JSON list of C-alpha atoms in Angstrom, two decimals:
[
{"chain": "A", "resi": 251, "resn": "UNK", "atom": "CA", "xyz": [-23.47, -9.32, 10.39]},
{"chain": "A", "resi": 252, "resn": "UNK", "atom": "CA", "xyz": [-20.87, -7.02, 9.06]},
{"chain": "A", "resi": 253, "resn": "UNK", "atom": "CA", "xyz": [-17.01, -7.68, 7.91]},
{"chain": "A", "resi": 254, "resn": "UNK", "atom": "CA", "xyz": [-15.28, -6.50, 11.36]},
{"chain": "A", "resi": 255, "resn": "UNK", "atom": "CA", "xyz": [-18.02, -8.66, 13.38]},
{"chain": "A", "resi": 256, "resn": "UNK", "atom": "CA", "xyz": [-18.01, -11.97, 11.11]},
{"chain": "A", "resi": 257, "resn": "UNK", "atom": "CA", "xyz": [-14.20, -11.72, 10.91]},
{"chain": "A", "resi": 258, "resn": "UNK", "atom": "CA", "xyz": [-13.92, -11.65, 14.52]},
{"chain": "A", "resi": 259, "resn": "UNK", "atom": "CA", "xyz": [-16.09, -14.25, 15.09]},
{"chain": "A", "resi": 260, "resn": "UNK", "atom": "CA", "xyz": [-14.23, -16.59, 12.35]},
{"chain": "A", "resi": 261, "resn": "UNK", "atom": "CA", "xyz": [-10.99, -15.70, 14.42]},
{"chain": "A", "resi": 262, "resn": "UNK", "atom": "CA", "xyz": [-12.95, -16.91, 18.10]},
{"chain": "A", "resi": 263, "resn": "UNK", "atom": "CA", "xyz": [-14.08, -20.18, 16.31]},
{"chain": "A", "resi": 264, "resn": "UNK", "atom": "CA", "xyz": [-10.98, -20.80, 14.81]},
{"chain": "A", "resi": 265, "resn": "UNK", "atom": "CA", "xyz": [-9.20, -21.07, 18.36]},
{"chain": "A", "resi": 266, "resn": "UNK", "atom": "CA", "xyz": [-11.78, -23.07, 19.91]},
{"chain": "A", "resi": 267, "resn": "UNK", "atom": "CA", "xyz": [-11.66, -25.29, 17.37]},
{"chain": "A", "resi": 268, "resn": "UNK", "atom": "CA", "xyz": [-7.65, -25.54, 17.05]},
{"chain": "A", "resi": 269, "resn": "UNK", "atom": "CA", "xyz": [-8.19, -26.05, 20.83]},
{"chain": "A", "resi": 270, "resn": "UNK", "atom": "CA", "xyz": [-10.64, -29.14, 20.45]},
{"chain": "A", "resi": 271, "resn": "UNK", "atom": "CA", "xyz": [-8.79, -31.06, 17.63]},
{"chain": "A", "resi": 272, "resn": "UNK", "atom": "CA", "xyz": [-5.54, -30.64, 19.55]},
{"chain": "A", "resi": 273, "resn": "UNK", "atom": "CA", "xyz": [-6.93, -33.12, 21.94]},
{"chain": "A", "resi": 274, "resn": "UNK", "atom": "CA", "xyz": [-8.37, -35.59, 19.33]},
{"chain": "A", "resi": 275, "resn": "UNK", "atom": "CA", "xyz": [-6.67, -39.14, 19.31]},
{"chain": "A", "resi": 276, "resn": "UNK", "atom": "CA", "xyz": [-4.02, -39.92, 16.50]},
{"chain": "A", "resi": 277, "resn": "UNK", "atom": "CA", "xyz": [-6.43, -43.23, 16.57]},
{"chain": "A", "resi": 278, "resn": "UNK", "atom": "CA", "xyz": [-9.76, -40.72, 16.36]},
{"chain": "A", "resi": 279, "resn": "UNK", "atom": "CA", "xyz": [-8.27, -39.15, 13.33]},
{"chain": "A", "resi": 280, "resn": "UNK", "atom": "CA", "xyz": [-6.72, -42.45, 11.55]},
{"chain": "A", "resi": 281, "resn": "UNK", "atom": "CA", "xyz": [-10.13, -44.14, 12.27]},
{"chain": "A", "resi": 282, "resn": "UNK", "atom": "CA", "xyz": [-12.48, -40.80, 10.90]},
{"chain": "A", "resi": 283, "resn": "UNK", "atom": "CA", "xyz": [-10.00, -40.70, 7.90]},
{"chain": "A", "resi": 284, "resn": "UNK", "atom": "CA", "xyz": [-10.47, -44.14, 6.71]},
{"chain": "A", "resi": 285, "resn": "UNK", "atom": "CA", "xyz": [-14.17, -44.01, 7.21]},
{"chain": "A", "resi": 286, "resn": "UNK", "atom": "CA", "xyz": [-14.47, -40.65, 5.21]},
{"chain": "A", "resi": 287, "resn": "UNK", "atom": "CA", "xyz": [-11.62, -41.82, 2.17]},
{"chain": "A", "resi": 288, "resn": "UNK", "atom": "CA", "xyz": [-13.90, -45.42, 1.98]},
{"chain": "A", "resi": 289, "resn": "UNK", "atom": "CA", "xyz": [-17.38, -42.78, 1.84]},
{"chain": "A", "resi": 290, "resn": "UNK", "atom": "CA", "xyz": [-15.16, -40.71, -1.63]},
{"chain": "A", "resi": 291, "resn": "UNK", "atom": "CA", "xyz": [-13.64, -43.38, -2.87]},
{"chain": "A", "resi": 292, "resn": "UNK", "atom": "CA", "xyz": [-17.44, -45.53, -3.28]},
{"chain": "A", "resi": 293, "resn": "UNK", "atom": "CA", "xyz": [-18.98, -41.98, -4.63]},
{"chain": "A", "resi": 294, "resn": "UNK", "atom": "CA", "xyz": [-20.15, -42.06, -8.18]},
{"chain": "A", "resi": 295, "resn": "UNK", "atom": "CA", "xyz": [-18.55, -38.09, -8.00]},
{"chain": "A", "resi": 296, "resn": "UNK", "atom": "CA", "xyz": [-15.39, -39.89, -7.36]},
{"chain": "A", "resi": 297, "resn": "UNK", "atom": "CA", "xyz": [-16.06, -42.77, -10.04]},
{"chain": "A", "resi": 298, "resn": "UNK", "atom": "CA", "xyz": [-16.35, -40.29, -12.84]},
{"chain": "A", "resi": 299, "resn": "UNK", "atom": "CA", "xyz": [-13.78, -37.71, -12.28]},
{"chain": "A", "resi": 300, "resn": "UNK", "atom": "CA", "xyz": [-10.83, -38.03, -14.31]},
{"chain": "A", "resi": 301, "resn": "UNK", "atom": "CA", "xyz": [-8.91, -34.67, -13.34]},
{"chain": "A", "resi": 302, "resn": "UNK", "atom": "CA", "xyz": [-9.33, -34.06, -9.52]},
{"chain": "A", "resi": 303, "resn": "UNK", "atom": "CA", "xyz": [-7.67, -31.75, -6.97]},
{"chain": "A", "resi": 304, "resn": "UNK", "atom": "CA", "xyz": [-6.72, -33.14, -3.70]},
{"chain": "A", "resi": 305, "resn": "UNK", "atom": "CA", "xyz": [-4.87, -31.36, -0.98]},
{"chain": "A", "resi": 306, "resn": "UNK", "atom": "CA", "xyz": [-2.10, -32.60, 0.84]},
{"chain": "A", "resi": 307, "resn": "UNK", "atom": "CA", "xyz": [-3.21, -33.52, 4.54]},
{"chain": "A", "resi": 308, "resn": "UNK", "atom": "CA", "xyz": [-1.55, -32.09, 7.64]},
{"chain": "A", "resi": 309, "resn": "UNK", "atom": "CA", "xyz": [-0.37, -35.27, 10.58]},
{"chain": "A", "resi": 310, "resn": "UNK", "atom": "CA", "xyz": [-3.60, -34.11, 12.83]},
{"chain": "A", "resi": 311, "resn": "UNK", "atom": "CA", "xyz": [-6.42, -32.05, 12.81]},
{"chain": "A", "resi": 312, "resn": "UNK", "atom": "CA", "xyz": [-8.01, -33.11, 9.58]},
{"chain": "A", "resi": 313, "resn": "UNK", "atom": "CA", "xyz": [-8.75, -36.14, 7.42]},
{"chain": "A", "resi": 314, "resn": "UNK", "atom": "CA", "xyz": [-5.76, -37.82, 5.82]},
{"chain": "A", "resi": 315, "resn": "UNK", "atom": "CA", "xyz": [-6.05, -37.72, 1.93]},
{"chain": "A", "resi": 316, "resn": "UNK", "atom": "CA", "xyz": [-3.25, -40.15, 1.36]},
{"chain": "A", "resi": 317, "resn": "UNK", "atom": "CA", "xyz": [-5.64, -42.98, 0.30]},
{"chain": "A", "resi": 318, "resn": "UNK", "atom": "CA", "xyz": [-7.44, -41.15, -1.91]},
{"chain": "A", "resi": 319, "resn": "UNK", "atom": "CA", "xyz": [-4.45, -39.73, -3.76]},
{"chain": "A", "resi": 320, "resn": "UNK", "atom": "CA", "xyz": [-2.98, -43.43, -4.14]},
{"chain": "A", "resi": 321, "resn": "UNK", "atom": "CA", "xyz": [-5.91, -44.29, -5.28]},
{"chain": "A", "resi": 322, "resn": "UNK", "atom": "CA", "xyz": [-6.80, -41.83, -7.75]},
{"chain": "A", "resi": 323, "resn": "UNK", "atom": "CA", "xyz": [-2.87, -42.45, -9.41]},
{"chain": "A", "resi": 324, "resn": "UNK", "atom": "CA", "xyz": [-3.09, -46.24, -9.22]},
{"chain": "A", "resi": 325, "resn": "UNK", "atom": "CA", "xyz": [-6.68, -45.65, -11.03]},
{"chain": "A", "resi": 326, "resn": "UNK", "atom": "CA", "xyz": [-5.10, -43.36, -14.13]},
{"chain": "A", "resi": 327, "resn": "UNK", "atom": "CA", "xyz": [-6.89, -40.31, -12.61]},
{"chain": "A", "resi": 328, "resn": "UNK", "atom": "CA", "xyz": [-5.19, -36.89, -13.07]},
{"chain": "A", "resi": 329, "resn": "UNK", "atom": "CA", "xyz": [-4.03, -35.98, -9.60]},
{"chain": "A", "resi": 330, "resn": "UNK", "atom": "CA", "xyz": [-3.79, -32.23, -9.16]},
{"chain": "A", "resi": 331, "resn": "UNK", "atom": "CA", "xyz": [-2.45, -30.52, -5.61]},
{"chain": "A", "resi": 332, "resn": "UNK", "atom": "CA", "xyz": [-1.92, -27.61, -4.30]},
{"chain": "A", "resi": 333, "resn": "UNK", "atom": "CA", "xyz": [1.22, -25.13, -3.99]},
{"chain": "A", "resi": 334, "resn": "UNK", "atom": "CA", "xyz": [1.25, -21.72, -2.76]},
{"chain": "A", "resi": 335, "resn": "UNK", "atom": "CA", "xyz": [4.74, -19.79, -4.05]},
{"chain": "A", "resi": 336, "resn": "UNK", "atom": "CA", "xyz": [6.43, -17.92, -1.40]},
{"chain": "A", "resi": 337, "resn": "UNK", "atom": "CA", "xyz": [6.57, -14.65, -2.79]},
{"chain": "A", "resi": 338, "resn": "UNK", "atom": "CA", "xyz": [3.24, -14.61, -3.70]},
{"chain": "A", "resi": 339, "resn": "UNK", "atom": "CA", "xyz": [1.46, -15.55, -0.54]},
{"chain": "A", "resi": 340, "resn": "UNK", "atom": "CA", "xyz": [-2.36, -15.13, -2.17]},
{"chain": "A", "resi": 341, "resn": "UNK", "atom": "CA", "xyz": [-1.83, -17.47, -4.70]},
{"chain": "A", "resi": 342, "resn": "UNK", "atom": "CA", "xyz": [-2.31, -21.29, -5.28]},
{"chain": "A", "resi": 343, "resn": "UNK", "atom": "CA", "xyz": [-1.86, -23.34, -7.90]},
{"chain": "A", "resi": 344, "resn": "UNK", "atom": "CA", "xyz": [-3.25, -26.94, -8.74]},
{"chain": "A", "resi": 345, "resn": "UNK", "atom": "CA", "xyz": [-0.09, -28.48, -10.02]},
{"chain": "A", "resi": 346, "resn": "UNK", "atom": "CA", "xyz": [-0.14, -32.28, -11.38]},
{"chain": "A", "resi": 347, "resn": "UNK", "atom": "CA", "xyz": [1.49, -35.35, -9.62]},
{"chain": "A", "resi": 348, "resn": "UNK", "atom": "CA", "xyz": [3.19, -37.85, -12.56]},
{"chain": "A", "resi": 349, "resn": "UNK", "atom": "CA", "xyz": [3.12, -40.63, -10.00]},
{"chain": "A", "resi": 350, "resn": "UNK", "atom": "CA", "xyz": [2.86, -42.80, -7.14]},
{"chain": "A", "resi": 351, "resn": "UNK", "atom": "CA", "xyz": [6.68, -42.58, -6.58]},
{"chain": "A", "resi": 352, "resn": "UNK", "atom": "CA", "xyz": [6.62, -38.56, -7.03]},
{"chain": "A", "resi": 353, "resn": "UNK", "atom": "CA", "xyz": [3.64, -38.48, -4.48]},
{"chain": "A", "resi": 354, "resn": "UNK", "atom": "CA", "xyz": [5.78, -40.45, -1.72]},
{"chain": "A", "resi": 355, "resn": "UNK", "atom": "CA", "xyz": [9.16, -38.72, -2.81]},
{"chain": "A", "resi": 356, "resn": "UNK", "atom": "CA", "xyz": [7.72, -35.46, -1.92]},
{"chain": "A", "resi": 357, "resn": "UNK", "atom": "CA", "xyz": [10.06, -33.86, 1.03]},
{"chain": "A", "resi": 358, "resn": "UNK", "atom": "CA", "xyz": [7.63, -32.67, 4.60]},
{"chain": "A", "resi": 359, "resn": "UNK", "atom": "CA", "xyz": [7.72, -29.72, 5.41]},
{"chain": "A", "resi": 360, "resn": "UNK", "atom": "CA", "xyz": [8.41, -28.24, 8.93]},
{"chain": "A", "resi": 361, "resn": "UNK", "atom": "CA", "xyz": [4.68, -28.96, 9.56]},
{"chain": "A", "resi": 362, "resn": "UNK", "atom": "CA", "xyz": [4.92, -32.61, 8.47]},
{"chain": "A", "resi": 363, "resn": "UNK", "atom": "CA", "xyz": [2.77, -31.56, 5.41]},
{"chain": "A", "resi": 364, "resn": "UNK", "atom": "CA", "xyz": [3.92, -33.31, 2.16]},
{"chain": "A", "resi": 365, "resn": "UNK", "atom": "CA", "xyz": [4.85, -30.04, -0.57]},
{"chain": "A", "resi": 366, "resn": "UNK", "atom": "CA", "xyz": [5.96, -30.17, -3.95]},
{"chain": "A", "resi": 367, "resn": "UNK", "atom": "CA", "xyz": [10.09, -28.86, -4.49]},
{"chain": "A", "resi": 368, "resn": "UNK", "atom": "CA", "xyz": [9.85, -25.41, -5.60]},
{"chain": "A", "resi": 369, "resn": "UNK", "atom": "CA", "xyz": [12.27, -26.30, -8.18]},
{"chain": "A", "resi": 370, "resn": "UNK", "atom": "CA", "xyz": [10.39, -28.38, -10.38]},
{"chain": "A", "resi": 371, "resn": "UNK", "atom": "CA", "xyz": [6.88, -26.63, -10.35]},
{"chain": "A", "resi": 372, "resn": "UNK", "atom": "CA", "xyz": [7.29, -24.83, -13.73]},
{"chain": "A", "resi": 373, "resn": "UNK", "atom": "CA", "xyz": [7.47, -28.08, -14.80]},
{"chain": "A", "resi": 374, "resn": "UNK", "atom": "CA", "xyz": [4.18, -29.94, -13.71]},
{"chain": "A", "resi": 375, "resn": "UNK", "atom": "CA", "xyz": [1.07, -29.75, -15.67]},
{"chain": "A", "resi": 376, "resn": "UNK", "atom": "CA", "xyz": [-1.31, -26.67, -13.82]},
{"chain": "A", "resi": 377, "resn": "UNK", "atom": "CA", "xyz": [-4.98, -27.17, -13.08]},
{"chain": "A", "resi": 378, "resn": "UNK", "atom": "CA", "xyz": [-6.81, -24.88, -14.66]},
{"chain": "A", "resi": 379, "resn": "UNK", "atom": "CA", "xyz": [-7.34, -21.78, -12.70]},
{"chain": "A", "resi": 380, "resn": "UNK", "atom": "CA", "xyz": [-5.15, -20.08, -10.17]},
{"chain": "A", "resi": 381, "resn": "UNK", "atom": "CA", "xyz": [-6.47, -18.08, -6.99]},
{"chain": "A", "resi": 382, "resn": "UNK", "atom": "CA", "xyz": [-4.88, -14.55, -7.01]},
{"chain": "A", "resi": 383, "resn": "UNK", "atom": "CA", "xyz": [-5.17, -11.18, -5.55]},
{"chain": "A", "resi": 384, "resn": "UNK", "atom": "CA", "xyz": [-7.34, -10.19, -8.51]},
{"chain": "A", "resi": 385, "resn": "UNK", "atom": "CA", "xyz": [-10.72, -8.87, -7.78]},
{"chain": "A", "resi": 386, "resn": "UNK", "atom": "CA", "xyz": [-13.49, -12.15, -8.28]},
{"chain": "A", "resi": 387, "resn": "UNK", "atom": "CA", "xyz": [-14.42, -11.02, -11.91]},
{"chain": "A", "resi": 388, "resn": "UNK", "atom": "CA", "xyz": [-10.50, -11.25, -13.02]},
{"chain": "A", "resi": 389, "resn": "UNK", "atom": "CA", "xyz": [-9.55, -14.06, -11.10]},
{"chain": "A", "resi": 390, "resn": "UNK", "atom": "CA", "xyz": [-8.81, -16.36, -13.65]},
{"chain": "A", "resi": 391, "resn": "UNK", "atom": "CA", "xyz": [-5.49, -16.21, -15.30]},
{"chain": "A", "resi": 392, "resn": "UNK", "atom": "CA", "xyz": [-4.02, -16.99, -18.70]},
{"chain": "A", "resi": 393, "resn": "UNK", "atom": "CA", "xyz": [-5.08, -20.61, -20.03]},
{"chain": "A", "resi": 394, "resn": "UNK", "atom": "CA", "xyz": [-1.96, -22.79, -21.31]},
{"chain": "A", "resi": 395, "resn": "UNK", "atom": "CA", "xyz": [-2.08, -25.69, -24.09]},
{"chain": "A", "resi": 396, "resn": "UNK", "atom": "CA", "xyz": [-1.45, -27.67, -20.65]},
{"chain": "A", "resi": 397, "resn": "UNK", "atom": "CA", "xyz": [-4.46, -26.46, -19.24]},
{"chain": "A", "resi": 398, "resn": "UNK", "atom": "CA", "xyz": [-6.25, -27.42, -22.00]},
{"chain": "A", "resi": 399, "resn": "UNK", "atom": "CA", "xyz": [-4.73, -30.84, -22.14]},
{"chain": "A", "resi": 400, "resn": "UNK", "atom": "CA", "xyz": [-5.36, -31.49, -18.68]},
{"chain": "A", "resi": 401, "resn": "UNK", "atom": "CA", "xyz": [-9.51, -30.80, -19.59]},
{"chain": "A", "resi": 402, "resn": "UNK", "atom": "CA", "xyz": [-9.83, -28.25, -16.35]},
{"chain": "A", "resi": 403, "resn": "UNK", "atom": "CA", "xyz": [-10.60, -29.84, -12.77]},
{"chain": "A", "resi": 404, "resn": "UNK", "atom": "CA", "xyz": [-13.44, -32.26, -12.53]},
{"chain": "A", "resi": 405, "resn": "UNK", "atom": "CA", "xyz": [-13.69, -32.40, -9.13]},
{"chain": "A", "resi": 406, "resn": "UNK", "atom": "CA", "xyz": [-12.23, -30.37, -6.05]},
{"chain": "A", "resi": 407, "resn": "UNK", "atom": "CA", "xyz": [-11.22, -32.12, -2.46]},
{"chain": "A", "resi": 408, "resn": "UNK", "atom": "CA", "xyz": [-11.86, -29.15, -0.25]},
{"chain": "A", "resi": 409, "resn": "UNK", "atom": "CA", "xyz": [-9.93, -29.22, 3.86]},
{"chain": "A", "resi": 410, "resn": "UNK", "atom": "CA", "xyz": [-11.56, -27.21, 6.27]},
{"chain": "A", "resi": 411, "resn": "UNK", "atom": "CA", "xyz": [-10.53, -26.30, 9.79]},
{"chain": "A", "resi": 412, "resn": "UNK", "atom": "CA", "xyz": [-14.69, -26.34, 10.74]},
{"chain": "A", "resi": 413, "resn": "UNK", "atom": "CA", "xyz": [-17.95, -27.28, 9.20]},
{"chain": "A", "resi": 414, "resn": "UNK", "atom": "CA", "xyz": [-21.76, -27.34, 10.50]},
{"chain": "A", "resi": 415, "resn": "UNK", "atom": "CA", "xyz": [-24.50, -29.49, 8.95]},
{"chain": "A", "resi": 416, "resn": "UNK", "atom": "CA", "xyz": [-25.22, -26.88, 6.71]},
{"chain": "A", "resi": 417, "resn": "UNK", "atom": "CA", "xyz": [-22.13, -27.04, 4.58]},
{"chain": "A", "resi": 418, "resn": "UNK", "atom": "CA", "xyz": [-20.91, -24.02, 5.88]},
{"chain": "A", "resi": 419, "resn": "UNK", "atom": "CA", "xyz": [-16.92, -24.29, 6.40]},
{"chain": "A", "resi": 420, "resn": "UNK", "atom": "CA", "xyz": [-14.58, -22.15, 8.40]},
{"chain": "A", "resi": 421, "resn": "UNK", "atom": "CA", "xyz": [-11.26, -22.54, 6.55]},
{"chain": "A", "resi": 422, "resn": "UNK", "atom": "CA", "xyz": [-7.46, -21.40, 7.89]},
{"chain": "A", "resi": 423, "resn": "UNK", "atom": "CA", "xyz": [-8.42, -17.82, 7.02]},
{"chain": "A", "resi": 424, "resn": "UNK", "atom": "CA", "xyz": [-6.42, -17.18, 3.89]},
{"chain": "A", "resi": 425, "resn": "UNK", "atom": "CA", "xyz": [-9.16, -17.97, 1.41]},
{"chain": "A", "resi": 426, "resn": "UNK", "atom": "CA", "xyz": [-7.19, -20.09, -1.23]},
{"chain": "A", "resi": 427, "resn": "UNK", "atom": "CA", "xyz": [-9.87, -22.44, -1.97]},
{"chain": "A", "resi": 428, "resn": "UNK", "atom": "CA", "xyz": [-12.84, -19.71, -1.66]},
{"chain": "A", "resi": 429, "resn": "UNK", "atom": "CA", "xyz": [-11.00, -17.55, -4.43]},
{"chain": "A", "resi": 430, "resn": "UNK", "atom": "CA", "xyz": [-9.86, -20.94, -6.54]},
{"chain": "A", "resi": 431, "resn": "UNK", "atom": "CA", "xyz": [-13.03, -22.48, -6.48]},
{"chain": "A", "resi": 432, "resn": "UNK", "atom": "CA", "xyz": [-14.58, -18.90, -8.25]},
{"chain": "A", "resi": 433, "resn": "UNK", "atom": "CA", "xyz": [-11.60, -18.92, -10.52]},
{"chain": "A", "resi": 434, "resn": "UNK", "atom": "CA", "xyz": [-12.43, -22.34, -11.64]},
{"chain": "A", "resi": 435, "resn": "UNK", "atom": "CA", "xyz": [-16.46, -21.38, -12.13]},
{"chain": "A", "resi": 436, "resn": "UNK", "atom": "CA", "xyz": [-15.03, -18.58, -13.85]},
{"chain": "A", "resi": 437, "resn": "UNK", "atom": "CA", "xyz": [-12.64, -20.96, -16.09]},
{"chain": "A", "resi": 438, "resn": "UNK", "atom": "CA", "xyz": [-16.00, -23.12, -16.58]},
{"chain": "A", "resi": 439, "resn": "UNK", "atom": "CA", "xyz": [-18.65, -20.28, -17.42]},
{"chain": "A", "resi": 440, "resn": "UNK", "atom": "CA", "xyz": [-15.81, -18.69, -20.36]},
{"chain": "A", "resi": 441, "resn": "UNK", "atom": "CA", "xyz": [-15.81, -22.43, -22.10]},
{"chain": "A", "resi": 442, "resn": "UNK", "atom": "CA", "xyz": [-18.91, -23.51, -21.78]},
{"chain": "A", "resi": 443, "resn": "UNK", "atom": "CA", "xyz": [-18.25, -26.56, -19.03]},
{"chain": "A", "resi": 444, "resn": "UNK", "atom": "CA", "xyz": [-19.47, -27.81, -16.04]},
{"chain": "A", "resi": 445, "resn": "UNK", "atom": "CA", "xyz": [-17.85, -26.46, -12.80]},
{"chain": "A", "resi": 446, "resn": "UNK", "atom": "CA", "xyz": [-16.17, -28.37, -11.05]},
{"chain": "A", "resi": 447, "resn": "UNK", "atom": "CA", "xyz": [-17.86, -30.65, -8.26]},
{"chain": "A", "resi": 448, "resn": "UNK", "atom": "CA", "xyz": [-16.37, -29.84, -4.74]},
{"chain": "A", "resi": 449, "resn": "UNK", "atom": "CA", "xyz": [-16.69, -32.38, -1.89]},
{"chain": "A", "resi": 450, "resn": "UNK", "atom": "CA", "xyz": [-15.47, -30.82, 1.63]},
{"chain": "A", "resi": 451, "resn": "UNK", "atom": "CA", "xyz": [-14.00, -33.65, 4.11]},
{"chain": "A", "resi": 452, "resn": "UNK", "atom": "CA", "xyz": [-14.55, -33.51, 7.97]},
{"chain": "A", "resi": 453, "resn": "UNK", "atom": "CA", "xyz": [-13.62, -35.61, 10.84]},
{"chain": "A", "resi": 454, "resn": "UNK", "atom": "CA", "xyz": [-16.26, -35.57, 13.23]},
{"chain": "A", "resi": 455, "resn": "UNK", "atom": "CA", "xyz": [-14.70, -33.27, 15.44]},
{"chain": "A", "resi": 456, "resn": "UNK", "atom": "CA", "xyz": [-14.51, -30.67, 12.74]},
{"chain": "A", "resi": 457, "resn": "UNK", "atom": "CA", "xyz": [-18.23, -30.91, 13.07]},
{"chain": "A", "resi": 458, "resn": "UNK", "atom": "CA", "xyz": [-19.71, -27.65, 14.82]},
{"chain": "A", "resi": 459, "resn": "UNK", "atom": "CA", "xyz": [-22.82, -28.55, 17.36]},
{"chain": "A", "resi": 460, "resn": "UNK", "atom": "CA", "xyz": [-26.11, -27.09, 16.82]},
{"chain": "A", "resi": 461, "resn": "UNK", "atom": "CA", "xyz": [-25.46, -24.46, 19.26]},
{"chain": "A", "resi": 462, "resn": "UNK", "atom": "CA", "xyz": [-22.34, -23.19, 17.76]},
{"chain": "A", "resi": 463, "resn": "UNK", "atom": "CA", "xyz": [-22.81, -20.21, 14.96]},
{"chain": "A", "resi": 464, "resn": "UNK", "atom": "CA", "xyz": [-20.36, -20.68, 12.13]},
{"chain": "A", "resi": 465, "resn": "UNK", "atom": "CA", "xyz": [-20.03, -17.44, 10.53]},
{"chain": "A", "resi": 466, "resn": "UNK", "atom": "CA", "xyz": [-19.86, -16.44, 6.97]},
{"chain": "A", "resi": 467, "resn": "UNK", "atom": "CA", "xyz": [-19.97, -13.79, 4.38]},
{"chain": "A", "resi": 468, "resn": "UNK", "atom": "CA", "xyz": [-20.38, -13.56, 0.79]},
{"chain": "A", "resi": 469, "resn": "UNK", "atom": "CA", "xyz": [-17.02, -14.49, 0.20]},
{"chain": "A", "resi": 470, "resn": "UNK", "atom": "CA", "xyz": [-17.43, -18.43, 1.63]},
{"chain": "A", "resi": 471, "resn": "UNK", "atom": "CA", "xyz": [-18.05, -20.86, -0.64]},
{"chain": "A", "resi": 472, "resn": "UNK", "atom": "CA", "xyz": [-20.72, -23.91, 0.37]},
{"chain": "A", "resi": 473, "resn": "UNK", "atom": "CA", "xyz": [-19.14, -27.24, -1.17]},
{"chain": "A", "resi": 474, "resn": "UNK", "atom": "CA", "xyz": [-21.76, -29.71, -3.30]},
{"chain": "A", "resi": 475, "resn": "UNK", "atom": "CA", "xyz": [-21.25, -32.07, -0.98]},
{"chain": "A", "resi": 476, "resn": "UNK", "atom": "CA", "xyz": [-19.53, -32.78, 3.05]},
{"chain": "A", "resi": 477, "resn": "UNK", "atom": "CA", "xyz": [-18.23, -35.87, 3.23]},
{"chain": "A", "resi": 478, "resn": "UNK", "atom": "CA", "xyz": [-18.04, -37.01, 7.49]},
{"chain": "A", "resi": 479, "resn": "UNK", "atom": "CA", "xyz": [-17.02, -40.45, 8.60]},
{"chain": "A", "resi": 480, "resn": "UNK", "atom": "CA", "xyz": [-20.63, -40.99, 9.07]},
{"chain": "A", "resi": 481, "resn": "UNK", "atom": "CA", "xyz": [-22.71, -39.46, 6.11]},
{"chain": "A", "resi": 482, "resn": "UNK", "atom": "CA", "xyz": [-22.78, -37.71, 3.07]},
{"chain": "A", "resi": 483, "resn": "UNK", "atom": "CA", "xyz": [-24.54, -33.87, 3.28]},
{"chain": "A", "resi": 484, "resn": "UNK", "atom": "CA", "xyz": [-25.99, -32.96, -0.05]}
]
């Protein structure tokens, strides 16, 4: 399938599927949610990370990180999440929470989505890699001391807006995490580490039906591992 035909499709899909979670349950989701966070948080993946990247969950539509992000800072884990600057709209960052109070101090946005205050970004710890306009062979930026310190991303928490039993995963349709995830390979491959692990998180009704094509291209990255409030998909 070509660009114009697979892009099209993505965009078809990615209405039906807004459609279908609109009508899920506030109960479906807090019930799928807990099931999927208990499924990570039990995960020997989970166990041994020390330096993981969560993203901050939206109200509806897809599993609610909260628990595993209170979880990971009440462990000693390095809690990393995302921010996406304004004025550069193809770029995210992996910026470091220093706590359980920062985490619930964060403002919501008009979405209801938790975000970090633009003011005091340049001075969190970053990640390791950033997504970025670059082509995917310069995609990594500029390593800091900090970055360093921080011993890169062990593991990545990866949202989705769809996902079929194949690990395939529709995202929102900016690829953020397609290009970070091949910044951070990149950041692993240049000193000689492991890449990060990357676990995608569903609620069932993110879950595409055998008859339903999920289209991809090169471009779409296939997580190690999708984590449903029912099973794990290696």
């Amino acid at each position: 399938m070509s660009a114009v035909p697979v892009q099209s499709a993505k965009q078809a899909l990615r209405r039906a599927i807004n459609r279908r979670l609109k009508a899920v349950p506030p109960a479906e989701v807090t019930q799928d949610s807990a099931a999927v966070v208990a499924h990570v948080l039990a995960s020997p993946w989970y166990k041994r990370a020390r330096n993981i990247s969560c993203y901050l969950s939206t109200p509806t539509g897809e599993v609610n990180t909260d628990g595993i992000i209170l979880d990971a800072l009440n462990s000693g884990k390095s809690l990393f999440v995302p921010f996406c600057p304004i004025d550069e709209p193809t770029v995210m960052r992996m910026l470091r929470l220093r706590s359980v109070a920062h985490f619930e101090g964060l403002k919501l946005n008009r979405w209801g989505i938790r975000e970090l205050d633009p003011e005091e970004v340049e001075l969190l710890e970053d990640g390791e890699a950033r997504s970025s306009r670059a082509t995917p062979r310069t995609l990594l930026t500029l390593l800091t001391v900090e970055h360093e310190s921080a011993g890169g991303l062990d593991l990545i928490l990866v949202p989705g807006l769809a996902f079929d039993k194949q690990k395939r995963r529709l995202g929102h349709g900016r690829g953020y995490y397609d290009r970070y995830i091949e910044a951070t390979q990149d950041y692993a491959t240049r000193f000689n580490k492991p890449s990060p692990f990357t676990a995608a998180l569903a609620l069932r009704a993110q879950i595409v039906g055998e008859d339903e094509v999920l289209p991809t291209n090169e471009l779409d990255k296939l997580p190690d591992v999708l984590v449903t409030p029912d099973e794990e998909i290696h």
